[in-house]
PDB file of C-alpha atoms in Angstrom:
ATOM      1  CA  MET A   1      26.533  45.949 -13.855  1.00  0.00           C
ATOM      2  CA  SER A   2      29.364  44.484 -15.813  1.00  0.00           C
ATOM      3  CA  ASP A   3      30.553  40.885 -15.726  1.00  0.00           C
ATOM      4  CA  HIS A   4      34.049  41.811 -16.557  1.00  0.00           C
ATOM      5  CA  ARG A   5      36.643  40.044 -14.337  1.00  0.00           C
ATOM      6  CA  LYS A   6      38.732  42.777 -13.046  1.00  0.00           C
ATOM      7  CA  ASP A   7      41.577  40.174 -11.382  1.00  0.00           C
ATOM      8  CA  TYR A   8      42.100  38.492 -14.722  1.00  0.00           C
ATOM      9  CA  VAL A   9      45.709  38.225 -16.016  1.00  0.00           C
ATOM     10  CA  SER A  10      46.210  36.973 -19.307  1.00  0.00           C
ATOM     11  CA  GLU A  11      48.892  34.402 -20.122  1.00  0.00           C
ATOM     12  CA  ALA A  12      50.927  37.180 -22.169  1.00  0.00           C
ATOM     13  CA  ASP A  13      50.879  39.828 -19.232  1.00  0.00           C
ATOM     14  CA  ALA A  14      51.845  37.078 -16.597  1.00  0.00           C
ATOM     15  CA  PHE A  15      54.731  36.000 -19.000  1.00  0.00           C
ATOM     16  CA  LEU A  16      55.714  39.665 -19.276  1.00  0.00           C
ATOM     17  CA  ALA A  17      55.636  40.310 -15.573  1.00  0.00           C
ATOM     18  CA  GLU A  18      57.583  37.271 -14.778  1.00  0.00           C
ATOM     19  CA  LEU A  19      60.303  38.453 -17.452  1.00  0.00           C
ATOM     20  CA  HIS A  20      60.259  41.955 -16.062  1.00  0.00           C
ATOM     21  CA  ALA A  21      60.611  40.789 -12.459  1.00  0.00           C
ATOM     22  CA  ASP A  22      64.171  39.173 -13.370  1.00  0.00           C
ATOM     23  CA  LYS A  23      66.443  42.175 -13.200  1.00  0.00           C
ATOM     24  CA  ARG A  24      69.038  40.104 -15.138  1.00  0.00           C
ATOM     25  CA  ASN A  25      66.829  40.605 -18.224  1.00  0.00           C
ATOM     26  CA  TRP A  26      66.882  44.191 -18.260  1.00  0.00           C
ATOM     27  CA  THR A  27      68.754  46.167 -20.880  1.00  0.00           C
ATOM     28  CA  ASP A  28      71.029  49.036 -20.233  1.00  0.00           C
ATOM     29  CA  SER A  29      68.369  51.287 -21.396  1.00  0.00           C
ATOM     30  CA  VAL A  30      65.693  49.839 -19.265  1.00  0.00           C
ATOM     31  CA  GLU A  31      67.795  50.241 -16.304  1.00  0.00           C
ATOM     32  CA  LYS A  32      68.710  54.063 -17.289  1.00  0.00           C
ATOM     33  CA  GLU A  33      64.982  54.689 -17.778  1.00  0.00           C
ATOM     34  CA  ILE A  34      64.218  53.356 -14.319  1.00  0.00           C
ATOM     35  CA  ARG A  35      66.996  55.346 -12.709  1.00  0.00           C
ATOM     36  CA  LYS A  36      65.798  58.596 -14.552  1.00  0.00           C
ATOM     37  CA  HIS A  37      62.277  58.081 -13.485  1.00  0.00           C
ATOM     38  CA  GLN A  38      63.193  57.467  -9.697  1.00  0.00           C
ATOM     39  CA  ARG A  39      65.161  60.878 -10.025  1.00  0.00           C
ATOM     40  CA  ILE A  40      62.194  62.476 -11.256  1.00  0.00           C
ATOM     41  CA  ALA A  41      60.076  61.236  -8.638  1.00  0.00           C
ATOM     42  CA  GLU A  42      62.689  62.099  -5.941  1.00  0.00           C
ATOM     43  CA  LEU A  43      62.794  65.723  -7.368  1.00  0.00           C
ATOM     44  CA  ARG A  44      59.004  65.851  -7.628  1.00  0.00           C
ATOM     45  CA  ASP A  45      58.357  64.751  -4.075  1.00  0.00           C
ATOM     46  CA  ASN A  46      61.400  66.465  -2.290  1.00  0.00           C
ATOM     47  CA  PRO A  47      61.895  69.842  -3.835  1.00  0.00           C
ATOM     48  CA  ASN A  48      65.074  70.277  -1.781  1.00  0.00           C
ATOM     49  CA  ALA A  49      66.605  66.872  -3.202  1.00  0.00           C
ATOM     50  CA  LYS A  50      70.186  66.777  -4.094  1.00  0.00           C
ATOM     51  CA  GLY A  51      70.533  67.436  -7.837  1.00  0.00           C
ATOM     52  CA  ASN A  52      67.949  69.885  -7.970  1.00  0.00           C
ATOM     53  CA  ASP A  53      70.505  72.882  -8.514  1.00  0.00           C
ATOM     54  CA  GLN A  54      70.631  72.238 -12.023  1.00  0.00           C
ATOM     55  CA  LYS A  55      69.220  75.219 -14.413  1.00  0.00           C
ATOM     56  CA  LEU A  56      66.368  74.144 -16.555  1.00  0.00           C
ATOM     57  CA  TRP A  57      68.184  75.364 -19.562  1.00  0.00           C
ATOM     58  CA  SER A  58      71.704  74.770 -18.707  1.00  0.00           C
ATOM     59  CA  ASP A  59      72.199  72.597 -21.645  1.00  0.00           C
ATOM     60  CA  PHE A  60      71.049  75.023 -24.318  1.00  0.00           C
TER      61      PHE A  60
END
């Protein structure tokens, strides 16, 4: 059996988690990515979700 600690959080990881938890530090691109992935999850989990009427290749 391994002696690795699975609950260990490095100082750097703790700092980054604290930094990310404060939404005031988020850039516009981070907020856009979050909204994008929330939309993807909503469309994945709810096929009848609003906004699912767009054709896959409509922008080409």
